[in-house]
Amino acid sequence: MREQWLELTSWIAPYAAELRLVASLVGVLLMAFVLRHVVNRLLRRFFAGVSGRAPSVEERRRVETVGKVMRHTSSALIMVVAVLVMLNQLGISIAPILGAAGVVGIAVGFGAQSLVKDVFAGFFLLVENQVRVGDVVEIAGKSGVVEQLSLRRTKLRSYDGSVHYVSNGLITTVTNMSTEFAFAVVDIGVAYREDVDRVFAVMRETAEALRESPDFGPKIIDGLDIAGVDQWAESAVMIRARIRTQPLDQWSVRREYLKRLKAAFDREGISIPFPHRTLMVEGGSSAPDVAGSIDAGMRSGRAARAS
């Protein structure tokens, strides 16, 4: 056994330096992955505690978004440092690489201006709390729910499931529909013969019943705010109103309110008009039988195809 061990060590001895180098590289890589896991876990726990103490849903979403960006950034920095240490152990001097990186950075900087612009724009999106994960926004002509926000780009998912990746540098205007509160805006058309004050009363009663319901009551902040008669349309008197809701609940509240208001109008006999057309026939006392003419034409067409 002793002879076999001596034979093995004598065989390994010429490669001892190479084996130590490989072990060292593997050790650095393992340490990097362990450190990355530990740092991510600490950051996750820290931001989870901060999120739990957040006074509002909006602040909690902001903390969670910043936490995700911090975890991704720290992971990238740890892996970069690990690569530099491994290069140093391989005998490759880091100083020339860092110096060359500065020179190359100047040369590449002109071609990477858009990337730098994206990173700075993403940084200010986070710092100024313009967008958070879970918000419904419209940016760069695209709208949807923010599923991911990094320093370089923002990931949106639209209502039909389409995913949009928007570079942060392209974002010049942010329309956020998830901040503090929202309004469920409705435009109601009623016939000209209806009593507007009576219509207002039915609208308020329906809104109050909706606010008292257990399913929609928590979503509503204030009662119905009727702006009044907004315009005289072609076939209806248009009434504009709104209900103040929690963020992201304006659409469900609006749909339910319209559903209940339609039933209330039907019950109260309030007419919801639709466009009408009056035909004036020159030289005759009655309008032509348009429906009969169309029906006759369809019958003759079917007969011709059958023959």
mmCIF file of C-alpha atoms in Angstrom:
data_model
loop_
_atom_site.group_PDB
_atom_site.id
_atom_site.type_symbol
_atom_site.label_atom_id
_atom_site.label_comp_id
_atom_site.label_asym_id
_atom_site.label_seq_id
_atom_site.Cartn_x
_atom_site.Cartn_y
_atom_site.Cartn_z
ATOM 1 C CA MET A 1 0.000 0.000 0.000
ATOM 2 C CA ARG A 2 2.855 2.335 0.912
ATOM 3 C CA GLU A 3 4.542 1.594 -2.392
ATOM 4 C CA GLN A 4 1.350 2.395 -4.319
ATOM 5 C CA TRP A 5 1.009 5.709 -2.470
ATOM 6 C CA LEU A 6 4.593 6.632 -3.215
ATOM 7 C CA GLU A 7 4.070 5.729 -6.847
ATOM 8 C CA LEU A 8 0.940 7.879 -7.015
ATOM 9 C CA THR A 9 2.670 10.882 -5.397
ATOM 10 C CA SER A 10 5.648 10.511 -7.692
ATOM 11 C CA TRP A 11 3.274 10.530 -10.658
ATOM 12 C CA ILE A 12 1.396 13.574 -9.361
ATOM 13 C CA ALA A 13 4.479 15.527 -8.263
ATOM 14 C CA PRO A 14 5.290 16.995 -11.720
ATOM 15 C CA TYR A 15 1.734 18.344 -11.941
ATOM 16 C CA ALA A 16 1.458 19.607 -8.380
ATOM 17 C CA ALA A 17 1.572 23.286 -9.388
ATOM 18 C CA GLU A 18 -1.099 22.829 -12.044
ATOM 19 C CA LEU A 19 -3.329 20.911 -9.633
ATOM 20 C CA ARG A 20 -2.948 23.616 -6.985
ATOM 21 C CA LEU A 21 -3.880 26.214 -9.576
ATOM 22 C CA VAL A 22 -6.986 24.275 -10.612
ATOM 23 C CA ALA A 23 -7.975 23.798 -6.975
ATOM 24 C CA SER A 24 -7.465 27.499 -6.353
ATOM 25 C CA LEU A 25 -9.605 28.461 -9.341
ATOM 26 C CA VAL A 26 -12.359 26.084 -8.303
ATOM 27 C CA GLY A 27 -12.163 27.465 -4.774
ATOM 28 C CA VAL A 28 -12.543 31.055 -5.993
ATOM 29 C CA LEU A 29 -15.510 30.053 -8.151
ATOM 30 C CA LEU A 30 -17.184 28.209 -5.271
ATOM 31 C CA MET A 31 -16.571 31.138 -2.933
ATOM 32 C CA ALA A 32 -18.092 33.491 -5.477
ATOM 33 C CA PHE A 33 -21.255 31.394 -5.766
ATOM 34 C CA VAL A 34 -21.513 31.028 -1.975
ATOM 35 C CA LEU A 35 -20.970 34.759 -1.465
ATOM 36 C CA ARG A 36 -23.545 35.540 -4.138
ATOM 37 C CA HIS A 37 -26.073 33.276 -2.432
ATOM 38 C CA VAL A 38 -25.385 34.777 1.000
ATOM 39 C CA VAL A 39 -25.552 38.382 -0.225
ATOM 40 C CA ASN A 40 -28.784 37.742 -2.156
ATOM 41 C CA ARG A 41 -30.304 36.075 0.887
ATOM 42 C CA LEU A 42 -29.316 38.960 3.161
ATOM 43 C CA LEU A 43 -30.634 41.533 0.690
ATOM 44 C CA ARG A 44 -33.862 39.591 0.250
ATOM 45 C CA ARG A 45 -34.350 39.417 4.033
ATOM 46 C CA PHE A 46 -33.477 43.083 4.499
ATOM 47 C CA PHE A 47 -35.850 44.368 1.814
ATOM 48 C CA ALA A 48 -38.565 41.971 2.977
ATOM 49 C CA GLY A 49 -38.363 43.581 6.416
ATOM 50 C CA VAL A 50 -38.458 47.077 4.939
ATOM 51 C CA SER A 51 -41.369 46.084 2.700
ATOM 52 C CA GLY A 52 -43.282 44.717 5.691
ATOM 53 C CA ARG A 53 -42.982 48.085 7.443
ATOM 54 C CA ALA A 54 -44.006 50.069 4.362
ATOM 55 C CA PRO A 55 -47.028 52.286 5.056
ATOM 56 C CA SER A 56 -48.706 51.691 1.690
ATOM 57 C CA VAL A 57 -48.950 49.244 -1.186
ATOM 58 C CA GLU A 58 -47.167 51.685 -3.511
ATOM 59 C CA GLU A 59 -44.205 52.014 -1.132
ATOM 60 C CA ARG A 60 -44.047 48.240 -0.729
ATOM 61 C CA ARG A 61 -43.891 47.748 -4.491
ATOM 62 C CA ARG A 62 -41.137 50.341 -4.725
ATOM 63 C CA VAL A 63 -39.064 48.571 -2.047
ATOM 64 C CA GLU A 64 -39.494 45.221 -3.781
ATOM 65 C CA THR A 65 -38.419 46.696 -7.125
ATOM 66 C CA VAL A 66 -35.291 48.303 -5.641
ATOM 67 C CA GLY A 67 -34.502 45.012 -3.895
ATOM 68 C CA LYS A 68 -34.580 43.071 -7.163
ATOM 69 C CA VAL A 69 -32.288 45.569 -8.866
ATOM 70 C CA MET A 70 -29.863 45.476 -5.929
ATOM 71 C CA ARG A 71 -29.708 41.671 -6.002
ATOM 72 C CA HIS A 72 -28.998 41.575 -9.726
ATOM 73 C CA THR A 73 -26.363 44.303 -9.454
ATOM 74 C CA SER A 74 -24.582 42.666 -6.505
ATOM 75 C CA SER A 75 -24.527 39.301 -8.281
ATOM 76 C CA ALA A 76 -22.951 40.859 -11.360
ATOM 77 C CA LEU A 77 -20.282 42.659 -9.273
ATOM 78 C CA ILE A 78 -19.381 39.492 -7.354
ATOM 79 C CA MET A 79 -18.913 37.504 -10.576
ATOM 80 C CA VAL A 80 -16.783 40.278 -12.126
ATOM 81 C CA VAL A 81 -14.498 40.360 -9.064
ATOM 82 C CA ALA A 82 -14.248 36.555 -9.119
ATOM 83 C CA VAL A 83 -13.177 36.609 -12.770
ATOM 84 C CA LEU A 84 -10.503 39.228 -12.041
ATOM 85 C CA VAL A 85 -9.135 37.153 -9.117
ATOM 86 C CA MET A 86 -9.030 34.045 -11.308
ATOM 87 C CA LEU A 87 -7.153 35.931 -14.008
ATOM 88 C CA ASN A 88 -4.656 37.117 -11.407
ATOM 89 C CA GLN A 89 -4.098 33.546 -10.229
ATOM 90 C CA LEU A 90 -3.498 32.486 -13.805
ATOM 91 C CA GLY A 91 -0.619 34.943 -13.868
ATOM 92 C CA ILE A 92 -2.414 37.527 -15.967
ATOM 93 C CA SER A 93 -1.813 40.985 -14.544
ATOM 94 C CA ILE A 94 -5.011 42.844 -13.790
ATOM 95 C CA ALA A 95 -3.495 46.337 -13.961
ATOM 96 C CA PRO A 96 -2.956 46.326 -17.748
ATOM 97 C CA ILE A 97 -6.479 44.968 -18.200
ATOM 98 C CA LEU A 98 -7.934 47.758 -16.101
ATOM 99 C CA GLY A 99 -5.845 50.321 -17.951
ATOM 100 C CA ALA A 100 -6.840 48.896 -21.293
ATOM 101 C CA ALA A 101 -10.438 48.899 -20.151
ATOM 102 C CA GLY A 102 -10.209 52.654 -19.696
ATOM 103 C CA VAL A 103 -8.762 53.183 -23.178
ATOM 104 C CA VAL A 104 -11.160 50.741 -24.765
ATOM 105 C CA GLY A 105 -14.000 52.293 -22.802
ATOM 106 C CA ILE A 106 -13.343 55.641 -24.421
ATOM 107 C CA ALA A 107 -13.291 54.060 -27.859
ATOM 108 C CA VAL A 108 -16.355 51.937 -27.248
ATOM 109 C CA GLY A 109 -18.140 54.700 -25.381
ATOM 110 C CA PHE A 110 -19.318 56.320 -28.569
ATOM 111 C CA GLY A 111 -20.903 53.061 -29.670
ATOM 112 C CA ALA A 112 -22.306 52.318 -26.208
ATOM 113 C CA GLN A 113 -23.987 55.648 -25.642
ATOM 114 C CA SER A 114 -27.417 54.084 -25.876
ATOM 115 C CA LEU A 115 -26.496 51.502 -23.225
ATOM 116 C CA VAL A 116 -25.199 54.193 -20.873
ATOM 117 C CA LYS A 117 -28.346 56.216 -21.538
ATOM 118 C CA ASP A 118 -30.497 53.185 -20.692
ATOM 119 C CA VAL A 119 -28.659 52.622 -17.398
ATOM 120 C CA PHE A 120 -28.914 56.259 -16.284
ATOM 121 C CA ALA A 121 -32.590 56.404 -17.251
ATOM 122 C CA GLY A 122 -33.278 53.192 -15.316
ATOM 123 C CA PHE A 123 -31.460 54.582 -12.286
ATOM 124 C CA PHE A 124 -33.613 57.707 -12.217
ATOM 125 C CA LEU A 125 -36.779 55.664 -12.781
ATOM 126 C CA LEU A 126 -35.978 53.853 -9.537
ATOM 127 C CA VAL A 127 -34.734 56.832 -7.535
ATOM 128 C CA GLU A 128 -37.669 59.050 -8.477
ATOM 129 C CA ASN A 129 -40.149 56.211 -7.907
ATOM 130 C CA GLN A 130 -41.748 56.641 -11.318
ATOM 131 C CA VAL A 131 -42.306 52.937 -12.016
ATOM 132 C CA ARG A 132 -42.508 49.848 -9.833
ATOM 133 C CA VAL A 133 -43.063 46.167 -10.487
ATOM 134 C CA GLY A 134 -46.805 45.521 -10.612
ATOM 135 C CA ASP A 135 -47.728 48.990 -11.871
ATOM 136 C CA VAL A 136 -49.919 49.479 -14.929
ATOM 137 C CA VAL A 137 -48.137 52.035 -17.091
ATOM 138 C CA GLU A 138 -47.902 53.433 -20.585
ATOM 139 C CA ILE A 139 -44.359 54.119 -21.775
ATOM 140 C CA ALA A 140 -42.852 54.591 -25.222
ATOM 141 C CA GLY A 141 -46.216 53.906 -26.861
ATOM 142 C CA LYS A 142 -46.671 50.557 -25.039
ATOM 143 C CA SER A 143 -48.942 49.834 -22.094
ATOM 144 C CA GLY A 144 -49.235 46.957 -19.670
ATOM 145 C CA VAL A 145 -48.237 45.605 -16.266
ATOM 146 C CA VAL A 146 -44.587 46.061 -15.264
ATOM 147 C CA GLU A 147 -43.249 42.543 -14.718
ATOM 148 C CA GLN A 148 -39.555 43.372 -14.514
ATOM 149 C CA LEU A 149 -37.567 46.559 -14.082
ATOM 150 C CA SER A 150 -33.792 46.670 -14.433
ATOM 151 C CA LEU A 151 -31.304 49.454 -15.012
ATOM 152 C CA ARG A 152 -31.296 48.724 -18.740
ATOM 153 C CA ARG A 153 -34.861 47.902 -19.714
ATOM 154 C CA THR A 154 -38.443 47.535 -18.551
ATOM 155 C CA LYS A 155 -40.573 44.467 -19.251
ATOM 156 C CA LEU A 156 -44.302 45.026 -19.821
ATOM 157 C CA ARG A 157 -47.087 42.509 -20.335
ATOM 158 C CA SER A 158 -50.149 43.858 -22.137
ATOM 159 C CA TYR A 159 -53.771 42.803 -21.635
ATOM 160 C CA ASP A 160 -53.619 40.199 -24.422
ATOM 161 C CA GLY A 161 -50.493 38.603 -22.935
ATOM 162 C CA SER A 162 -47.966 40.184 -25.302
ATOM 163 C CA VAL A 163 -44.612 41.025 -23.718
ATOM 164 C CA HIS A 164 -42.894 44.325 -24.527
ATOM 165 C CA TYR A 165 -39.248 45.010 -23.705
ATOM 166 C CA VAL A 166 -38.673 48.762 -23.604
ATOM 167 C CA SER A 167 -35.175 50.231 -23.320
ATOM 168 C CA ASN A 168 -35.167 52.741 -20.488
ATOM 169 C CA GLY A 169 -33.377 55.277 -22.661
ATOM 170 C CA LEU A 170 -36.445 55.453 -24.907
ATOM 171 C CA ILE A 171 -38.726 56.423 -22.021
ATOM 172 C CA THR A 172 -39.445 60.145 -22.138
ATOM 173 C CA THR A 173 -42.957 60.137 -20.643
ATOM 174 C CA VAL A 174 -44.381 57.737 -18.064
ATOM 175 C CA THR A 175 -48.128 57.421 -17.577
ATOM 176 C CA ASN A 176 -48.601 55.494 -14.333
ATOM 177 C CA MET A 177 -52.145 54.338 -13.603
ATOM 178 C CA SER A 178 -51.257 52.724 -10.260
ATOM 179 C CA THR A 179 -50.156 55.616 -8.040
ATOM 180 C CA GLU A 180 -52.049 56.527 -4.841
ATOM 181 C CA PHE A 181 -55.557 56.353 -6.354
ATOM 182 C CA ALA A 182 -57.439 56.103 -9.644
ATOM 183 C CA PHE A 183 -60.790 57.130 -11.132
ATOM 184 C CA ALA A 184 -63.353 54.901 -12.789
ATOM 185 C CA VAL A 185 -64.671 57.343 -15.410
ATOM 186 C CA VAL A 186 -68.029 56.686 -17.082
ATOM 187 C CA ASP A 187 -69.810 58.514 -19.904
ATOM 188 C CA ILE A 188 -73.544 57.786 -19.821
ATOM 189 C CA GLY A 189 -75.902 58.614 -22.661
ATOM 190 C CA VAL A 190 -79.633 59.062 -22.014
ATOM 191 C CA ALA A 191 -82.487 60.145 -24.261
ATOM 192 C CA TYR A 192 -83.293 63.827 -24.603
ATOM 193 C CA ARG A 193 -86.754 63.302 -23.138
ATOM 194 C CA GLU A 194 -85.404 62.012 -19.809
ATOM 195 C CA ASP A 195 -85.310 64.124 -16.658
ATOM 196 C CA VAL A 196 -81.610 64.698 -16.017
ATOM 197 C CA ASP A 197 -82.047 65.195 -12.259
ATOM 198 C CA ARG A 198 -83.869 61.855 -12.048
ATOM 199 C CA VAL A 199 -81.028 60.215 -13.971
ATOM 200 C CA PHE A 200 -78.538 61.749 -11.515
ATOM 201 C CA ALA A 201 -80.493 60.286 -8.588
ATOM 202 C CA VAL A 202 -80.513 56.779 -10.095
ATOM 203 C CA MET A 203 -76.793 57.008 -10.807
ATOM 204 C CA ARG A 204 -76.058 58.014 -7.197
ATOM 205 C CA GLU A 205 -78.272 55.257 -5.759
ATOM 206 C CA THR A 206 -76.551 52.661 -7.926
ATOM 207 C CA ALA A 207 -73.093 53.919 -6.941
ATOM 208 C CA GLU A 208 -73.999 53.899 -3.247
ATOM 209 C CA ALA A 209 -75.262 50.314 -3.492
ATOM 210 C CA LEU A 210 -72.022 49.346 -5.207
ATOM 211 C CA ARG A 211 -69.978 50.997 -2.456
ATOM 212 C CA GLU A 212 -71.889 49.080 0.225
ATOM 213 C CA SER A 213 -71.281 45.695 -1.439
ATOM 214 C CA PRO A 214 -68.648 43.522 0.299
ATOM 215 C CA ASP A 215 -66.852 42.721 -2.948
ATOM 216 C CA PHE A 216 -66.440 46.248 -4.286
ATOM 217 C CA GLY A 217 -66.705 48.393 -1.155
ATOM 218 C CA PRO A 218 -62.999 48.016 -0.210
ATOM 219 C CA LYS A 219 -62.007 49.051 -3.735
ATOM 220 C CA ILE A 220 -63.895 52.376 -3.615
ATOM 221 C CA ILE A 221 -62.449 55.398 -1.796
ATOM 222 C CA ASP A 222 -65.122 58.050 -2.444
ATOM 223 C CA GLY A 223 -68.674 58.089 -3.715
ATOM 224 C CA LEU A 224 -69.855 59.023 -7.188
ATOM 225 C CA ASP A 225 -68.741 62.430 -8.442
ATOM 226 C CA ILE A 226 -71.061 63.625 -11.225
ATOM 227 C CA ALA A 227 -69.449 66.283 -13.377
ATOM 228 C CA GLY A 228 -72.805 66.959 -15.058
ATOM 229 C CA VAL A 229 -74.036 67.111 -18.638
ATOM 230 C CA ASP A 230 -70.870 66.875 -20.699
ATOM 231 C CA GLN A 231 -72.296 67.382 -24.183
ATOM 232 C CA TRP A 232 -75.341 67.184 -26.408
ATOM 233 C CA ALA A 233 -74.557 64.294 -28.683
ATOM 234 C CA GLU A 234 -76.342 63.406 -31.882
ATOM 235 C CA SER A 235 -78.888 61.149 -30.238
ATOM 236 C CA ALA A 236 -78.237 61.406 -26.499
ATOM 237 C CA VAL A 237 -77.483 63.702 -23.600
ATOM 238 C CA MET A 238 -74.011 62.670 -22.392
ATOM 239 C CA ILE A 239 -73.393 62.674 -18.639
ATOM 240 C CA ARG A 240 -69.858 62.301 -17.268
ATOM 241 C CA ALA A 241 -69.123 60.952 -13.783
ATOM 242 C CA ARG A 242 -66.323 59.208 -11.905
ATOM 243 C CA ILE A 243 -65.689 57.055 -8.851
ATOM 244 C CA ARG A 244 -62.434 57.335 -6.909
ATOM 245 C CA THR A 245 -60.939 53.877 -6.378
ATOM 246 C CA GLN A 246 -57.860 52.109 -5.118
ATOM 247 C CA PRO A 247 -55.015 51.823 -7.651
ATOM 248 C CA LEU A 248 -55.608 49.154 -10.328
ATOM 249 C CA ASP A 249 -59.267 48.697 -9.268
ATOM 250 C CA GLN A 250 -60.753 51.358 -11.534
ATOM 251 C CA TRP A 251 -61.485 48.939 -14.373
ATOM 252 C CA SER A 252 -63.311 46.307 -12.317
ATOM 253 C CA VAL A 253 -65.312 48.994 -10.499
ATOM 254 C CA ARG A 254 -66.237 50.663 -13.785
ATOM 255 C CA ARG A 255 -67.432 47.417 -15.372
ATOM 256 C CA GLU A 256 -69.551 46.467 -12.359
ATOM 257 C CA TYR A 257 -71.023 49.962 -12.084
ATOM 258 C CA LEU A 258 -72.045 50.005 -15.747
ATOM 259 C CA LYS A 259 -73.602 46.568 -15.366
ATOM 260 C CA ARG A 260 -75.669 47.655 -12.365
ATOM 261 C CA LEU A 261 -76.566 50.994 -13.919
ATOM 262 C CA LYS A 262 -77.962 49.278 -17.034
ATOM 263 C CA ALA A 263 -80.215 47.153 -14.813
ATOM 264 C CA ALA A 264 -81.279 50.245 -12.832
ATOM 265 C CA PHE A 265 -82.127 52.188 -16.000
ATOM 266 C CA ASP A 266 -84.201 49.270 -17.279
ATOM 267 C CA ARG A 267 -86.022 49.043 -13.961
ATOM 268 C CA GLU A 268 -86.733 52.785 -13.839
ATOM 269 C CA GLY A 269 -87.700 53.004 -17.495
ATOM 270 C CA ILE A 270 -84.839 55.356 -18.404
ATOM 271 C CA SER A 271 -84.083 55.091 -22.092
ATOM 272 C CA ILE A 272 -80.544 54.514 -23.370
ATOM 273 C CA PRO A 273 -80.801 55.765 -26.970
ATOM 274 C CA PHE A 274 -79.104 54.598 -30.112
ATOM 275 C CA PRO A 275 -78.559 56.525 -33.358
ATOM 276 C CA HIS A 276 -81.630 57.027 -35.589
ATOM 277 C CA ARG A 277 -81.861 57.938 -39.254
ATOM 278 C CA THR A 278 -84.843 59.661 -40.899
ATOM 279 C CA LEU A 279 -85.256 59.144 -44.668
ATOM 280 C CA MET A 280 -86.952 61.908 -46.663
ATOM 281 C CA VAL A 281 -88.408 60.654 -49.952
ATOM 282 C CA GLU A 282 -88.904 63.236 -52.676
ATOM 283 C CA GLY A 283 -92.256 63.087 -54.490
ATOM 284 C CA GLY A 284 -93.826 60.469 -52.281
ATOM 285 C CA SER A 285 -95.743 60.267 -49.031
ATOM 286 C CA SER A 286 -94.039 57.215 -47.608
ATOM 287 C CA ALA A 287 -90.544 55.728 -47.479
ATOM 288 C CA PRO A 288 -89.762 52.872 -49.845
ATOM 289 C CA ASP A 289 -89.877 49.318 -48.554
ATOM 290 C CA VAL A 290 -86.120 48.982 -48.217
ATOM 291 C CA ALA A 291 -86.306 45.760 -46.209
ATOM 292 C CA GLY A 292 -88.646 44.187 -48.785
ATOM 293 C CA SER A 293 -86.377 45.214 -51.649
ATOM 294 C CA ILE A 294 -83.331 43.707 -49.929
ATOM 295 C CA ASP A 295 -85.235 40.491 -49.173
ATOM 296 C CA ALA A 296 -86.414 40.192 -52.773
ATOM 297 C CA GLY A 297 -82.902 40.797 -54.054
ATOM 298 C CA MET A 298 -81.506 38.066 -51.793
ATOM 299 C CA ARG A 299 -84.166 35.601 -52.964
ATOM 300 C CA SER A 300 -83.443 36.312 -56.643
ATOM 301 C CA GLY A 301 -79.723 35.937 -56.027
ATOM 302 C CA ARG A 302 -80.198 32.520 -54.410
ATOM 303 C CA ALA A 303 -82.463 31.417 -57.261
ATOM 304 C CA ALA A 304 -79.866 32.463 -59.843
ATOM 305 C CA ARG A 305 -77.124 30.526 -58.039
ATOM 306 C CA ALA A 306 -79.350 27.458 -57.769
ATOM 307 C CA SER A 307 -80.040 27.457 -61.537
#
